[in-house]
Short mmCIF file of C-alpha atoms and ligand atoms in Angstrom, two decimals:
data_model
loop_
_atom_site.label_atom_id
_atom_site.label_comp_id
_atom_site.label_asym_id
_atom_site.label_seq_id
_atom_site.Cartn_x
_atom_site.Cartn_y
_atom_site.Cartn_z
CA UNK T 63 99.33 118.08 111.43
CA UNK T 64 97.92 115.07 113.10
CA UNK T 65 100.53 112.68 112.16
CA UNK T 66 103.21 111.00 113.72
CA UNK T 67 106.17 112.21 111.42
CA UNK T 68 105.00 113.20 107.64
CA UNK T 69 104.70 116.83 108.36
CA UNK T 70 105.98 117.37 111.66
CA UNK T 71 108.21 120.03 110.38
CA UNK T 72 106.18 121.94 108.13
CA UNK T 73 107.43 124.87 105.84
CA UNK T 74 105.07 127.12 103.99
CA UNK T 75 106.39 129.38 101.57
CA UNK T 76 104.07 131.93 99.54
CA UNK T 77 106.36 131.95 96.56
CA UNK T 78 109.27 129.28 95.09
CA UNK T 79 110.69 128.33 91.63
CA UNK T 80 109.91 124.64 92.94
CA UNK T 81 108.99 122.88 95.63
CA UNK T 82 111.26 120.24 94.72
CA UNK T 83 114.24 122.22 94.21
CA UNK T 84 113.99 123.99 97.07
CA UNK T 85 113.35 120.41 98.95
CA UNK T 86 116.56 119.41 96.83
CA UNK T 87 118.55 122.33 98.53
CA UNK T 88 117.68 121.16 102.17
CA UNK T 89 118.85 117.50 101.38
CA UNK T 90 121.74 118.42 99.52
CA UNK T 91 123.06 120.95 102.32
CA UNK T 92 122.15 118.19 104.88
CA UNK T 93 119.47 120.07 106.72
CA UNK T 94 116.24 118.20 105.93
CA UNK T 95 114.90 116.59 108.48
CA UNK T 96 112.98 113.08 107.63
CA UNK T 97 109.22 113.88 106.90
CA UNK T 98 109.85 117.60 106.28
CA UNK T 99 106.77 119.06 104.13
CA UNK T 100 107.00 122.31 102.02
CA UNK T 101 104.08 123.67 100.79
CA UNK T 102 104.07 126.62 98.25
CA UNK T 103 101.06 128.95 97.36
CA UNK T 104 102.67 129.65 94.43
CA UNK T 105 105.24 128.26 92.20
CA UNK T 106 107.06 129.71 89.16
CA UNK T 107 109.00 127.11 87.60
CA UNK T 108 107.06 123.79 88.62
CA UNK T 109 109.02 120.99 86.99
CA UNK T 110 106.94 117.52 85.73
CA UNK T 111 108.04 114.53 84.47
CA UNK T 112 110.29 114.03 81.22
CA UNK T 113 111.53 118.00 81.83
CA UNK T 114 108.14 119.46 81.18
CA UNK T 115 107.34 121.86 83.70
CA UNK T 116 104.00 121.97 85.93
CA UNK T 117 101.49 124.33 86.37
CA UNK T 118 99.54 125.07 89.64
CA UNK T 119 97.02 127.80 89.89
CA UNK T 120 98.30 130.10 92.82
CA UNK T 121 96.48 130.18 96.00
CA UNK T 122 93.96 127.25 94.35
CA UNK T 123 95.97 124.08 94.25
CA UNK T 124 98.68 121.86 96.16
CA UNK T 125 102.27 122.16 95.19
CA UNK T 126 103.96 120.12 97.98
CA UNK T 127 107.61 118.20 98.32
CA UNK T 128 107.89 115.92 101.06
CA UNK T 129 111.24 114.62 101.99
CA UNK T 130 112.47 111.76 103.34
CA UNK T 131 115.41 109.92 104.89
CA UNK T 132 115.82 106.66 104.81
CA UNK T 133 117.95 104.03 106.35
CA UNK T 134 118.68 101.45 103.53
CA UNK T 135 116.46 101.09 100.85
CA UNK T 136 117.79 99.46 98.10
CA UNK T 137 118.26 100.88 94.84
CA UNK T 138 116.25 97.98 93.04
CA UNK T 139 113.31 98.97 95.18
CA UNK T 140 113.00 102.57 94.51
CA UNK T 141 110.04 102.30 92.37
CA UNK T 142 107.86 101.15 96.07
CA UNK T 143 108.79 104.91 96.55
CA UNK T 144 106.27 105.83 93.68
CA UNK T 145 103.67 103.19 94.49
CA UNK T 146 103.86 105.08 98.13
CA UNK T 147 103.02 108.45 96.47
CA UNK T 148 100.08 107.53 94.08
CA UNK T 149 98.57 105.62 96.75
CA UNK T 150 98.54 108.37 98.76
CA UNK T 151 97.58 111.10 96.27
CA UNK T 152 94.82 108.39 95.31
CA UNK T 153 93.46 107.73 98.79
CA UNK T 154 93.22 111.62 98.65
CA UNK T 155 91.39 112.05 96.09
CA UNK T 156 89.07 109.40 96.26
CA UNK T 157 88.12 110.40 99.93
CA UNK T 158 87.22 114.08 98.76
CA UNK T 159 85.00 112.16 95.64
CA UNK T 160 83.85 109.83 97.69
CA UNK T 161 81.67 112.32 100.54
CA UNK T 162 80.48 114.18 96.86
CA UNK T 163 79.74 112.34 94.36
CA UNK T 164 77.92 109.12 93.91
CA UNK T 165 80.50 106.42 92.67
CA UNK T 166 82.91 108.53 92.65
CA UNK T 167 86.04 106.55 94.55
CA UNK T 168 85.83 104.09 91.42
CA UNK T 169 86.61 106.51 89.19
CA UNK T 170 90.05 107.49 90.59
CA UNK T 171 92.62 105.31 89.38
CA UNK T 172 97.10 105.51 88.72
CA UNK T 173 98.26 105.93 85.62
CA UNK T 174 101.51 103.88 85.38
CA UNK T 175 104.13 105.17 86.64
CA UNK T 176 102.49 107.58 89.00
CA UNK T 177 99.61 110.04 87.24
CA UNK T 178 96.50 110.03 89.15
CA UNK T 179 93.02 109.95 87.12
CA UNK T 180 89.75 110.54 87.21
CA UNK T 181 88.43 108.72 84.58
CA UNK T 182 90.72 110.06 81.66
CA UNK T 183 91.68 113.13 82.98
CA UNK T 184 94.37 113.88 84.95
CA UNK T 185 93.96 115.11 88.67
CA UNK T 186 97.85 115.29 90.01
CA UNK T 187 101.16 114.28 89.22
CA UNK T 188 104.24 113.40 90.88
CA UNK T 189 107.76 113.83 90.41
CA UNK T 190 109.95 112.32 92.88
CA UNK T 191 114.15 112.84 93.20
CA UNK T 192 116.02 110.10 94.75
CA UNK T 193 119.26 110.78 96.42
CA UNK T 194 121.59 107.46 96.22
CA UNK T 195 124.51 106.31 97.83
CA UNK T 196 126.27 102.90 97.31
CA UNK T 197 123.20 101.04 95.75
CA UNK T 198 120.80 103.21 98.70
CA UNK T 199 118.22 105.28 98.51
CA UNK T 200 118.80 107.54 100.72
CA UNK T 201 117.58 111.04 100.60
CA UNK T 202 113.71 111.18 99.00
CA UNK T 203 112.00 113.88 97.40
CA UNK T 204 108.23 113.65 96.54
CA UNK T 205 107.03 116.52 94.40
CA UNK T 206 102.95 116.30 94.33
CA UNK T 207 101.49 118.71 92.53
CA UNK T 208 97.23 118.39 93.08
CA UNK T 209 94.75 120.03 90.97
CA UNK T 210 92.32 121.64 94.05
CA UNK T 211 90.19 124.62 93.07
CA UNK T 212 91.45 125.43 90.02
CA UNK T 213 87.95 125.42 87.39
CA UNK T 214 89.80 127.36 84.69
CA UNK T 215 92.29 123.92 82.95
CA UNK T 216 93.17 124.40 79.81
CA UNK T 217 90.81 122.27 77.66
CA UNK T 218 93.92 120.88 75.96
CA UNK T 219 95.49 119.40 78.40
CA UNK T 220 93.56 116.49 79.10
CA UNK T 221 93.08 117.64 83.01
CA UNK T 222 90.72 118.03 85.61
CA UNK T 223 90.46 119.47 89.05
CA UNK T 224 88.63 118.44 92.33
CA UNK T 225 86.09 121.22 92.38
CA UNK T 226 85.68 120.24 88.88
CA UNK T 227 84.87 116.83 89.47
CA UNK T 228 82.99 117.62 93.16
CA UNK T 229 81.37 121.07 91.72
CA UNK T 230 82.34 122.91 95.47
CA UNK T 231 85.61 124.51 96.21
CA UNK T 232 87.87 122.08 98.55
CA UNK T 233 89.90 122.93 101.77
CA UNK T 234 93.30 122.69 100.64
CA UNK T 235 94.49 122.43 104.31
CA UNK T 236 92.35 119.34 105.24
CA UNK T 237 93.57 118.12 102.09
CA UNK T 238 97.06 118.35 102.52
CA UNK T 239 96.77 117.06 106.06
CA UNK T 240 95.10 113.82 104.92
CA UNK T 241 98.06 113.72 102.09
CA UNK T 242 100.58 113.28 104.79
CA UNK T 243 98.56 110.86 106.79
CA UNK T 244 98.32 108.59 103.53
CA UNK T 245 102.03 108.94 102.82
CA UNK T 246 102.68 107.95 106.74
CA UNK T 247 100.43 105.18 106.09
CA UNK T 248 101.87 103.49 102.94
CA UNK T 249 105.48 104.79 103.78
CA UNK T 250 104.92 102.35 106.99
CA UNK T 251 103.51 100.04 104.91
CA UNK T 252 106.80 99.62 102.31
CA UNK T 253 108.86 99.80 105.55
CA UNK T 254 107.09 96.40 106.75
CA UNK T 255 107.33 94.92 103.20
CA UNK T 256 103.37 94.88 103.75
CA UNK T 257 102.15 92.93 100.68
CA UNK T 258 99.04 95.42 100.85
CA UNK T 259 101.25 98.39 99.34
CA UNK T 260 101.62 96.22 95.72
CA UNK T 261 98.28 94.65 96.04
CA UNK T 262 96.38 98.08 96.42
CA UNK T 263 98.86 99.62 93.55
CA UNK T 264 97.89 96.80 92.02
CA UNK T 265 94.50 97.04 91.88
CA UNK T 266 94.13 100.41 91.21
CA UNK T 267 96.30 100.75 87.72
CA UNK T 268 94.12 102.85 85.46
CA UNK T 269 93.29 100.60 82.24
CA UNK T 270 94.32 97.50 84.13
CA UNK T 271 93.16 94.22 82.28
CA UNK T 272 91.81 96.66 79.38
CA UNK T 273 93.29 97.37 76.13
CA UNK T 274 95.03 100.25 76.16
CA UNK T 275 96.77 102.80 73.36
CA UNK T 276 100.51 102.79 73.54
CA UNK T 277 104.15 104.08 71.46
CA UNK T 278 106.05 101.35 72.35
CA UNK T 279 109.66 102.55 70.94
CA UNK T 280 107.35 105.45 69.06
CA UNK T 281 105.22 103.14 67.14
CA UNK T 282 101.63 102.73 67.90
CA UNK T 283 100.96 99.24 70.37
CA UNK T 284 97.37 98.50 71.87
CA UNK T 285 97.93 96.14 74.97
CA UNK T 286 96.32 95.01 77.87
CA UNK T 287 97.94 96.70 81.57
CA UNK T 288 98.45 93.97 83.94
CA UNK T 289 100.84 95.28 86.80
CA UNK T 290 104.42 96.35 87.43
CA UNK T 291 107.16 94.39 88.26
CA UNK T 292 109.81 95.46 91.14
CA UNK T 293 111.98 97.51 89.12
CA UNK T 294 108.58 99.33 88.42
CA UNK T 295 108.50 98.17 84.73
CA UNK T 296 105.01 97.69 83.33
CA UNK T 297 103.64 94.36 82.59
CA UNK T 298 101.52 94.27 79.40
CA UNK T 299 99.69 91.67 77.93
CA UNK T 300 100.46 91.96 74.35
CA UNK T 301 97.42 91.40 71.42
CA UNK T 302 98.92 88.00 70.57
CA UNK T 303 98.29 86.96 74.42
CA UNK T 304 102.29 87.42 76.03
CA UNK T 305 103.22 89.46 78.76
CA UNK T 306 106.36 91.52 78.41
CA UNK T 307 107.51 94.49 80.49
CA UNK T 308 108.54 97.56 79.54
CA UNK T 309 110.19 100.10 81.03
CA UNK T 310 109.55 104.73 80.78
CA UNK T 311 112.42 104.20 78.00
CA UNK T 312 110.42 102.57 76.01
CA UNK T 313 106.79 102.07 76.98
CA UNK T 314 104.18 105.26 77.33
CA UNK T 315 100.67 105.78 76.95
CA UNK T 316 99.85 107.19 73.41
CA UNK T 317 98.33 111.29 74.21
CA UNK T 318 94.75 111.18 73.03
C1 BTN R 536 104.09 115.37 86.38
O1 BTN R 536 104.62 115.80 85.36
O2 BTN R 536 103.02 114.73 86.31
C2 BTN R 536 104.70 115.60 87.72
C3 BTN R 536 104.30 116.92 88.29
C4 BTN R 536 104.88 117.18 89.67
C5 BTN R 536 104.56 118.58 90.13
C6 BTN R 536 104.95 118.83 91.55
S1 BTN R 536 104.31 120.36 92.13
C7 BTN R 536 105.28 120.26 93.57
C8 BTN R 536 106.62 119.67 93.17
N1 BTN R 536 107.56 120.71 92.79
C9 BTN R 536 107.85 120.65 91.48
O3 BTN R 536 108.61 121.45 90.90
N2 BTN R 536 107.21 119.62 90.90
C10 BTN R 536 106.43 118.88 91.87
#
Protein backbone atom coordinates (compact mmCIF):
# COMPACT_ATOMS: atom_id res chain seq x y z
CA UNK A 1 0.00 0.00 0.00
CA UNK A 2 1.33 3.39 -0.78
CA UNK A 3 0.44 5.03 2.37
CA UNK A 4 2.09 6.19 5.27
CA UNK A 5 0.13 4.14 8.00
CA UNK A 6 -3.66 3.11 6.88
CA UNK A 7 -2.70 -0.28 5.70
CA UNK A 8 0.72 -0.79 6.61
CA UNK A 9 -0.17 -4.00 8.23
CA UNK A 10 -2.44 -5.59 5.96
CA UNK A 11 -4.41 -8.91 6.63
CA UNK A 12 -6.28 -10.73 3.94
CA UNK A 13 -8.42 -13.43 4.85
CA UNK A 14 -10.45 -15.56 2.13
CA UNK A 15 -13.21 -16.36 4.54
CA UNK A 16 -14.62 -14.56 8.08
CA UNK A 17 -18.02 -14.27 9.89
CA UNK A 18 -17.04 -10.40 9.92
CA UNK A 19 -14.57 -8.24 9.26
CA UNK A 20 -15.48 -6.27 12.14
CA UNK A 21 -15.60 -8.91 14.60
CA UNK A 22 -12.65 -10.32 13.77
CA UNK A 23 -11.09 -6.54 13.86
CA UNK A 24 -13.01 -6.49 17.34
CA UNK A 25 -10.94 -9.62 18.48
CA UNK A 26 -7.48 -7.96 17.68
CA UNK A 27 -8.43 -4.75 19.72
CA UNK A 28 -9.98 -6.46 22.43
CA UNK A 29 -6.90 -8.97 22.94
CA UNK A 30 -4.63 -5.86 22.54
CA UNK A 31 -2.89 -6.91 19.38
CA UNK A 32 -4.07 -4.43 16.73
CA UNK A 33 -1.76 -2.34 15.64
CA UNK A 34 -3.02 1.42 14.66
CA UNK A 35 -3.99 1.44 10.86
CA UNK A 36 -4.29 -2.38 10.65
CA UNK A 37 -6.58 -3.28 7.46
CA UNK A 38 -8.42 -6.67 7.06
CA UNK A 39 -9.79 -7.43 3.98
CA UNK A 40 -12.10 -10.52 3.45
CA UNK A 41 -13.07 -12.18 0.04
CA UNK A 42 -15.79 -13.48 1.63
CA UNK A 43 -17.91 -12.91 4.58
CA UNK A 44 -20.67 -15.00 6.21
CA UNK A 45 -22.25 -13.05 8.79
CA UNK A 46 -21.63 -9.31 7.62
CA UNK A 47 -23.29 -7.18 10.28
CA UNK A 48 -24.96 -3.45 9.15
CA UNK A 49 -26.34 -0.91 10.99
CA UNK A 50 -29.42 -1.23 13.50
CA UNK A 51 -28.43 -5.31 13.74
CA UNK A 52 -29.25 -6.01 10.15
CA UNK A 53 -26.64 -7.93 8.65
CA UNK A 54 -24.69 -7.08 5.25
CA UNK A 55 -24.29 -8.77 2.24
CA UNK A 56 -21.15 -8.76 -0.04
CA UNK A 57 -20.91 -10.81 -3.13
CA UNK A 58 -17.73 -13.07 -2.61
CA UNK A 59 -14.70 -12.45 -4.60
CA UNK A 60 -16.76 -9.19 -6.26
CA UNK A 61 -16.92 -6.57 -3.57
CA UNK A 62 -14.96 -4.87 -0.54
CA UNK A 63 -15.62 -6.06 2.94
CA UNK A 64 -12.84 -4.22 4.87
CA UNK A 65 -12.35 -3.16 8.84
CA UNK A 66 -9.76 -0.77 9.47
CA UNK A 67 -8.65 -0.18 12.96
CA UNK A 68 -7.41 2.43 14.74
CA UNK A 69 -5.77 3.69 17.92
CA UNK A 70 -6.04 6.75 19.08
CA UNK A 71 -4.52 8.96 21.66
CA UNK A 72 -7.45 11.04 23.15
CA UNK A 73 -10.33 11.66 21.25
CA UNK A 74 -13.07 12.69 23.09
CA UNK A 75 -16.17 10.93 23.42
CA UNK A 76 -18.33 14.04 22.26
CA UNK A 77 -16.37 13.93 19.04
CA UNK A 78 -16.80 10.45 17.94
CA UNK A 79 -19.19 11.20 15.27
CA UNK A 80 -15.77 13.13 13.19
CA UNK A 81 -14.96 9.32 13.19
CA UNK A 82 -17.95 8.74 10.71
CA UNK A 83 -17.55 11.97 8.75
CA UNK A 84 -13.77 10.41 8.27
CA UNK A 85 -15.26 7.18 6.77
CA UNK A 86 -17.94 8.53 4.28
CA UNK A 87 -15.55 10.96 3.09
CA UNK A 88 -13.36 8.48 2.29
CA UNK A 89 -15.71 5.82 0.89
CA UNK A 90 -17.08 9.00 -1.10
CA UNK A 91 -13.78 10.25 -2.49
CA UNK A 92 -13.67 6.52 -3.61
CA UNK A 93 -16.33 6.29 -5.33
CA UNK A 94 -16.54 9.40 -6.98
CA UNK A 95 -12.90 8.98 -8.36
CA UNK A 96 -13.87 5.50 -10.02
CA UNK A 97 -17.29 7.60 -11.53
CA UNK A 98 -15.52 10.30 -12.23
CA UNK A 99 -12.69 8.62 -15.11
CA UNK A 100 -16.31 6.77 -16.46
CA UNK A 101 -18.98 8.50 -16.59
CA UNK A 102 -19.82 12.00 -17.58
CA UNK A 103 -21.03 13.92 -14.37
CA UNK A 104 -20.70 11.33 -12.53
CA UNK A 105 -18.70 12.70 -9.14
CA UNK A 106 -22.00 14.86 -8.58
CA UNK A 107 -23.98 12.14 -8.24
CA UNK A 108 -22.24 10.53 -5.22
CA UNK A 109 -23.39 11.96 -2.14
CA UNK A 110 -23.65 10.69 2.20
CA UNK A 111 -26.62 9.75 3.43
CA UNK A 112 -26.73 10.97 7.07
CA UNK A 113 -25.17 9.24 9.24
CA UNK A 114 -22.79 7.49 6.93
CA UNK A 115 -24.59 5.60 3.67
CA UNK A 116 -22.96 6.48 0.54
CA UNK A 117 -25.26 7.17 -2.69
CA UNK A 118 -25.40 7.34 -6.01
CA UNK A 119 -28.26 9.18 -6.70
CA UNK A 120 -30.87 7.10 -4.60
CA UNK A 121 -29.26 4.02 -4.47
CA UNK A 122 -27.03 2.86 -2.16
CA UNK A 123 -23.28 2.09 -3.08
CA UNK A 124 -21.61 1.15 0.57
CA UNK A 125 -22.20 1.31 4.07
CA UNK A 126 -20.36 1.61 7.15
CA UNK A 127 -20.51 0.35 10.50
CA UNK A 128 -17.98 1.54 12.82
CA UNK A 129 -17.28 0.11 16.76
CA UNK A 130 -15.78 2.48 19.12
CA UNK A 131 -13.81 1.23 21.99
CA UNK A 132 -14.05 3.91 25.04
CA UNK A 133 -12.29 4.50 28.04
CA UNK A 134 -12.91 7.37 30.57
CA UNK A 135 -14.85 9.73 28.12
CA UNK A 136 -11.95 8.43 25.10
CA UNK A 137 -12.21 6.99 22.13
CA UNK A 138 -9.80 4.86 22.02
CA UNK A 139 -9.77 1.73 20.04
CA UNK A 140 -11.67 2.34 16.35
CA UNK A 141 -13.21 -0.04 14.17
CA UNK A 142 -14.39 0.96 10.61
CA UNK A 143 -16.41 -1.74 8.92
CA UNK A 144 -16.83 -0.61 5.01
CA UNK A 145 -18.57 -2.77 3.15
CA UNK A 146 -18.39 -1.44 -0.94
CA UNK A 147 -20.57 -2.66 -3.60
CA UNK A 148 -17.60 -3.40 -6.53
CA UNK A 149 -18.54 -5.90 -9.22
CA UNK A 150 -21.40 -7.23 -8.00
CA UNK A 151 -24.31 -6.66 -11.23
CA UNK A 152 -26.70 -9.20 -9.71
CA UNK A 153 -28.47 -6.59 -6.38
CA UNK A 154 -31.49 -7.53 -5.45
CA UNK A 155 -33.97 -5.12 -7.10
CA UNK A 156 -35.50 -4.62 -3.65
CA UNK A 157 -33.05 -3.33 -1.94
CA UNK A 158 -32.72 -0.01 -3.18
CA UNK A 159 -28.79 -0.67 -4.16
CA UNK A 160 -26.37 -0.28 -6.70
CA UNK A 161 -22.87 -1.31 -7.51
CA UNK A 162 -19.84 0.39 -9.25
CA UNK A 163 -19.80 -1.73 -12.37
CA UNK A 164 -23.38 -0.99 -12.32
CA UNK A 165 -23.10 2.55 -12.35
CA UNK A 166 -19.54 2.54 -14.59
CA UNK A 167 -20.86 -0.57 -16.87
CA UNK A 168 -16.91 -2.24 -16.60
CA UNK A 169 -15.80 -4.47 -13.85
CA UNK A 170 -13.46 -2.42 -11.24
CA UNK A 171 -10.03 -3.42 -9.67
CA UNK A 172 -10.90 -4.05 -6.24
CA UNK A 173 -7.17 -3.75 -5.26
CA UNK A 174 -6.64 -0.18 -6.67
CA UNK A 175 -9.76 0.44 -5.01
CA UNK A 176 -9.02 -0.53 -1.70
CA UNK A 177 -5.62 1.09 -1.90
CA UNK A 178 -7.13 4.52 -2.70
CA UNK A 179 -9.70 3.70 0.38
CA UNK A 180 -6.84 3.79 2.75
CA UNK A 181 -5.19 6.77 1.22
CA UNK A 182 -8.62 8.74 1.73
CA UNK A 183 -8.99 7.49 5.29
CA UNK A 184 -5.11 8.66 5.91
CA UNK A 185 -6.13 11.79 4.41
CA UNK A 186 -9.27 12.83 6.39
CA UNK A 187 -8.05 10.82 9.55
CA UNK A 188 -5.08 13.60 9.37
CA UNK A 189 -7.42 15.97 8.66
CA UNK A 190 -9.77 15.41 12.13
CA UNK A 191 -6.37 15.05 13.87
CA UNK A 192 -5.57 18.86 12.87
CA UNK A 193 -9.18 19.92 13.68
CA UNK A 194 -8.97 20.91 9.80
CA UNK A 195 -12.25 22.81 9.27
CA UNK A 196 -12.16 21.11 5.66
CA UNK A 197 -13.26 17.60 7.21
CA UNK A 198 -16.99 19.30 8.30
CA UNK A 199 -17.05 21.60 5.41
CA UNK A 200 -16.59 18.74 2.74
CA UNK A 201 -19.13 16.43 4.97
CA UNK A 202 -20.93 19.25 4.78
CA UNK A 203 -21.33 19.78 1.45
CA UNK A 204 -21.79 16.53 0.35
CA UNK A 205 -25.06 15.40 2.59
CA UNK A 206 -27.33 13.66 0.14
CA UNK A 207 -30.77 15.75 0.06
CA UNK A 208 -29.02 18.68 1.65
CA UNK A 209 -31.19 21.97 1.41
CA UNK A 210 -34.01 19.65 -0.28
CA UNK A 211 -37.07 18.33 1.19
CA UNK A 212 -36.68 15.15 2.21
CA UNK A 213 -39.14 12.03 3.49
CA UNK A 214 -38.66 11.21 7.10
CA UNK A 215 -40.34 8.95 10.47
CA UNK A 216 -39.49 11.25 12.89
CA UNK A 217 -40.51 9.14 16.20
CA UNK A 218 -42.36 6.69 13.41
CA UNK A 219 -44.61 9.24 12.00
CA UNK A 220 -44.18 10.52 8.57
CA UNK A 221 -42.03 14.27 8.57
CA UNK A 222 -40.89 15.94 5.16
CA UNK A 223 -37.93 18.38 6.06
CA UNK A 224 -35.26 20.10 4.57
CA UNK A 225 -31.32 18.42 5.52
CA UNK A 226 -29.13 21.15 6.50
CA UNK A 227 -25.99 19.59 8.34
CA UNK A 228 -24.99 17.80 11.51
CA UNK A 229 -24.08 19.16 14.58
CA UNK A 230 -20.92 17.78 16.72
CA UNK A 231 -22.61 15.11 18.48
CA UNK A 232 -23.45 14.06 14.80
CA UNK A 233 -27.21 14.87 15.22
CA UNK A 234 -28.92 16.00 12.04
CA UNK A 235 -30.01 19.49 11.53
CA UNK A 236 -33.36 19.77 9.70
CA UNK A 237 -35.16 22.57 8.62
CA UNK A 238 -38.63 21.80 9.52
CA UNK A 239 -41.84 22.77 6.89
CA UNK A 240 -42.80 25.65 9.19
CA UNK A 241 -39.10 27.15 8.58
CA UNK A 242 -37.14 25.94 12.25
CA UNK A 243 -34.21 23.99 12.50
CA UNK A 244 -34.14 21.25 15.10
CA UNK A 245 -31.77 18.30 15.39
CA UNK A 246 -32.41 15.00 15.74
CA UNK A 247 -30.61 12.29 16.65
CA UNK A 248 -30.59 7.92 14.97
CA UNK A 249 -33.15 7.54 18.05
CA UNK A 250 -35.41 9.40 16.62
CA UNK A 251 -34.78 10.79 13.15
CA UNK A 252 -34.42 8.32 9.85
CA UNK A 253 -35.04 8.58 6.34
CA UNK A 254 -38.53 7.08 5.45
CA UNK A 255 -37.57 3.52 2.97
CA UNK A 256 -39.05 4.33 -0.40
C1 LIG B 1 -24.71 -0.67 6.83
O1 LIG B 1 -25.65 -1.29 7.32
O2 LIG B 1 -24.91 0.19 5.96
C2 LIG B 1 -23.31 -0.91 7.29
C3 LIG B 1 -22.68 -2.04 6.56
C4 LIG B 1 -21.24 -2.31 6.97
C5 LIG B 1 -20.71 -3.55 6.31
C6 LIG B 1 -19.25 -3.76 6.54
S1 LIG B 1 -18.61 -5.05 5.52
C7 LIG B 1 -17.11 -5.04 6.40
C8 LIG B 1 -17.44 -4.81 7.86
N1 LIG B 1 -17.67 -6.06 8.56
C9 LIG B 1 -18.95 -6.19 8.94
O3 LIG B 1 -19.40 -7.19 9.53
N2 LIG B 1 -19.65 -5.09 8.60
C10 LIG B 1 -18.80 -4.11 7.95
Amino acid sequence: MRTRIIGQRFIELSSVDSTNKYAADLLAAGRAVHGTVILAHEQTQGRGQRGRTWLSAPGLDIATSVVLSLAEWPVADQFALSKVAALAVHDVVADAMRYHVDGGTGRVRIKWPNDIMVDRKKVAGILIQNEVVGGSVKGVVIGIGLNVNNSDLDAGLNATSLRIEIGLPQDRMALLELLCQRLEHWLDAMLRQDPALDDRYRELLWSRERFAHFELDGAPMEGRPLDVDRSGRLLVETADGRVEAFGLDRLRFAER
